[in-house]
């Protein structure tokens, strides 16, 4: 009987550990977007497991010279022609509605940019509370990287078009990290616990 229990415990522990979806990092590049759901005003598309929605207008394309990094970028305008406001918000969230961490992104001015571009950014937590600020870059060419500390357990992120002029904003290489569900941790710890039980029984034998 003992000889049959030990293999079963190891197999169960291994299965529990493998089934726990550990945190993973991903970078949204917009290079091969899966435009499975597209609408006009609001504009909606999905890519790499994330849903992007814009109040007015957004598009995927090569960067405006000399700002292109050789790949596609997300472009959106600051003016919402529907509500006649001066900002256009682009919201993105995970397609499965799970929480995620925002680690970094890159952005630059687009068409008609002046000397600087300022993009508003807001993180929305699961309980509806928010964290917000803005990022700014000088119009010197190239994408400006920005790191975010403490932007964790987010339900969605809202990017606001250029706050300084009527120019496009270009965003690329959004680095995000999935947040494991509590049940995933429980399964992983259960698997480790079963391995410990099997180890103790092996030492007694």
Coordinates of C-alpha atoms in Angstrom, one line a residue:
X1 CA 0.0 0.0 0.0
X2 CA 2.8 2.4 0.9
X3 CA 4.5 1.9 -2.5
X4 CA 1.3 3.0 -4.3
X5 CA 0.6 6.0 -2.1
X6 CA 4.0 7.7 -2.7
X7 CA 3.8 7.9 -6.5
X8 CA 0.2 9.1 -6.3
X9 CA 1.3 12.0 -3.9
X10 CA 4.1 13.0 -6.2
X11 CA 1.8 13.0 -9.2
X12 CA -0.8 15.0 -7.4
X13 CA 1.7 17.5 -6.1
X14 CA 3.2 17.9 -9.6
X15 CA -0.2 18.5 -11.2
X16 CA -1.1 21.1 -8.6
X17 CA 2.1 22.9 -9.1
X18 CA 1.8 22.9 -12.8
X19 CA -1.8 24.0 -12.9
X20 CA -1.0 27.2 -10.9
X21 CA -0.6 30.0 -13.5
X22 CA 2.4 31.9 -12.2
X23 CA 2.9 35.6 -13.0
X24 CA 4.2 36.2 -16.5
X25 CA 5.6 39.3 -18.2
X26 CA 4.4 40.4 -21.6
X27 CA 5.0 43.3 -23.9
X28 CA 2.3 44.7 -26.0
X29 CA 4.0 45.7 -29.3
X30 CA 1.0 46.3 -31.7
X31 CA 3.1 44.6 -34.4
X32 CA 0.5 41.9 -35.2
X33 CA -2.8 43.0 -33.7
X34 CA -5.7 40.7 -33.8
X35 CA -8.4 43.1 -34.9
X36 CA -11.2 40.7 -34.1
X37 CA -13.5 43.4 -32.9
X38 CA -13.3 46.8 -34.5
X39 CA -15.9 49.6 -34.1
X40 CA -15.8 53.3 -35.0
X41 CA -16.4 55.8 -32.3
X42 CA -15.7 54.2 -29.9
X43 CA -12.8 52.4 -31.6
X44 CA -12.2 48.9 -30.2
X45 CA -9.6 46.3 -30.9
X46 CA -8.0 43.4 -29.2
X47 CA -4.3 42.3 -29.3
X48 CA -2.1 40.1 -27.3
X49 CA -4.8 39.4 -24.7
X50 CA -5.7 43.1 -24.1
X51 CA -8.8 45.1 -25.2
X52 CA -8.2 48.7 -26.3
X53 CA -11.0 51.2 -26.5
X54 CA -10.9 54.8 -27.6
X55 CA -13.6 57.5 -27.3
X56 CA -12.9 58.9 -30.6
X57 CA -10.1 57.6 -32.8
X58 CA -7.1 55.3 -32.6
X59 CA -5.1 53.4 -35.1
X60 CA -2.2 50.9 -35.5
X61 CA 0.6 51.9 -37.9
X62 CA 4.2 52.7 -38.4
X63 CA 5.6 55.5 -36.4
X64 CA 5.7 59.0 -37.9
X65 CA 9.2 59.9 -39.0
X66 CA 11.6 60.4 -37.4
X67 CA 9.9 58.8 -34.4
X68 CA 9.5 55.3 -35.9
X69 CA 11.3 52.5 -34.1
X70 CA 10.8 50.2 -37.1
X71 CA 7.6 48.6 -35.7
X72 CA 3.9 49.5 -35.4
X73 CA 2.7 51.8 -32.7
X74 CA -0.6 52.8 -31.2
X75 CA -1.6 56.4 -32.3
X76 CA -4.4 58.4 -30.9
X77 CA -5.6 62.0 -31.2
X78 CA -6.2 64.5 -28.3
X79 CA -9.4 65.9 -29.7
X80 CA -12.7 64.0 -29.4
X81 CA -14.9 65.2 -32.2
X82 CA -18.0 63.5 -30.7
X83 CA -18.1 65.1 -27.3
X84 CA -16.0 68.2 -28.5
X85 CA -13.6 67.8 -25.6
X86 CA -9.9 68.4 -25.9
X87 CA -8.8 65.0 -24.8
X88 CA -9.3 61.5 -26.2
X89 CA -9.0 58.7 -23.7
X90 CA -7.7 55.2 -24.7
X91 CA -8.5 52.5 -22.1
X92 CA -6.9 49.1 -22.1
X93 CA -7.6 46.0 -19.9
X94 CA -7.0 42.3 -20.0
X95 CA -9.4 40.4 -22.2
X96 CA -10.2 38.0 -19.4
X97 CA -10.8 40.9 -17.0
X98 CA -8.0 39.7 -14.7
X99 CA -5.8 42.1 -12.8
X100 CA -2.4 43.1 -14.0
X101 CA 0.6 45.3 -13.2
X102 CA 1.8 48.1 -15.4
X103 CA 5.7 48.1 -15.4
X104 CA 6.7 50.4 -18.3
X105 CA 5.8 51.8 -21.7
X106 CA 7.3 54.0 -24.4
X107 CA 5.7 57.0 -26.0
X108 CA 6.5 59.9 -28.3
X109 CA 4.9 62.9 -30.1
X110 CA 3.1 62.2 -33.4
X111 CA 1.8 64.5 -36.1
X112 CA 1.7 68.2 -35.5
X113 CA 3.6 68.0 -32.3
X114 CA 5.2 71.0 -30.8
X115 CA 8.4 71.0 -28.7
X116 CA 6.9 68.7 -26.0
X117 CA 4.2 66.0 -25.6
X118 CA 2.4 65.4 -22.3
X119 CA 0.3 62.3 -21.9
X120 CA -2.1 61.8 -19.0
X121 CA -2.2 58.3 -17.5
X122 CA -4.6 56.8 -14.9
X123 CA -4.6 53.3 -13.3
X124 CA -8.0 52.0 -12.2
X125 CA -8.0 49.4 -9.4
X126 CA -10.6 46.6 -8.9
X127 CA -12.5 48.7 -6.3
X128 CA -12.7 51.7 -8.5
X129 CA -10.0 53.8 -6.8
X130 CA -7.4 55.3 -9.1
X131 CA -3.8 56.4 -9.3
X132 CA -3.0 59.1 -11.9
X133 CA -0.3 61.4 -13.3
X134 CA 1.2 62.4 -16.6
X135 CA 4.4 61.7 -18.6
X136 CA 6.2 64.2 -20.7
X137 CA 8.8 64.0 -23.4
X138 CA 10.7 66.5 -25.5
X139 CA 10.2 66.3 -29.3
X140 CA 13.7 65.1 -30.0
X141 CA 12.9 61.9 -31.9
X142 CA 12.6 58.3 -30.8
X143 CA 10.4 56.7 -28.2
X144 CA 10.8 57.8 -24.6
X145 CA 10.7 54.9 -22.0
X146 CA 8.8 55.4 -18.7
X147 CA 8.9 53.0 -15.7
X148 CA 6.0 52.8 -13.3
X149 CA 6.5 51.8 -9.6
X150 CA 3.6 50.6 -7.6
X151 CA 1.1 50.5 -10.4
X152 CA -0.1 47.0 -9.4
X153 CA -3.3 45.0 -9.3
X154 CA -4.9 47.2 -11.9
X155 CA -8.2 46.5 -13.6
X156 CA -7.5 48.9 -16.5
X157 CA -5.3 51.8 -17.6
X158 CA -6.5 55.0 -19.2
X159 CA -4.2 57.0 -21.5
X160 CA -5.2 60.6 -22.3
X161 CA -4.1 62.3 -25.6
X162 CA -1.5 65.1 -25.7
X163 CA -2.4 67.8 -23.1
X164 CA -0.2 70.4 -24.7
X165 CA -1.2 70.6 -28.4
X166 CA -3.5 69.1 -31.0
X167 CA -1.0 66.4 -31.9
X168 CA -1.1 62.6 -32.0
X169 CA 0.5 60.6 -29.2
X170 CA 2.4 57.4 -30.1
X171 CA 2.6 54.5 -27.6
X172 CA 4.5 51.3 -27.9
X173 CA 6.1 48.4 -25.9
X174 CA 3.7 48.4 -23.0
X175 CA 5.1 46.0 -20.4
X176 CA 2.6 44.3 -18.1
X177 CA 2.7 41.5 -15.6
X178 CA -0.3 39.2 -14.8
X179 CA -1.4 39.0 -11.2
X180 CA -1.9 35.4 -10.0
X181 CA -5.3 34.6 -8.5
X182 CA -5.4 33.6 -4.8
X183 CA -6.6 30.2 -5.8
X184 CA -3.5 29.7 -7.9
X185 CA -1.3 30.3 -4.8
X186 CA -3.4 27.9 -2.8
X187 CA -3.0 25.1 -5.4
X188 CA 0.7 25.7 -5.5
X189 CA 1.1 25.6 -1.7
X190 CA -1.0 22.4 -1.6
X191 CA 1.2 20.8 -4.1
X192 CA 4.3 21.7 -2.1
X193 CA 2.6 20.4 1.0
X194 CA 1.9 17.1 -0.6
X195 CA 5.6 16.8 -1.7
X196 CA 6.6 17.5 2.0
X197 CA 4.3 14.7 3.2
X198 CA 5.7 12.3 0.6
X199 CA 9.2 13.2 1.7
X200 CA 8.5 12.6 5.4
X201 CA 7.0 9.2 4.6
X202 CA 10.0 8.3 2.5
X203 CA 12.4 9.1 5.4
X204 CA 10.4 7.0 7.8
X205 CA 10.5 4.1 5.4

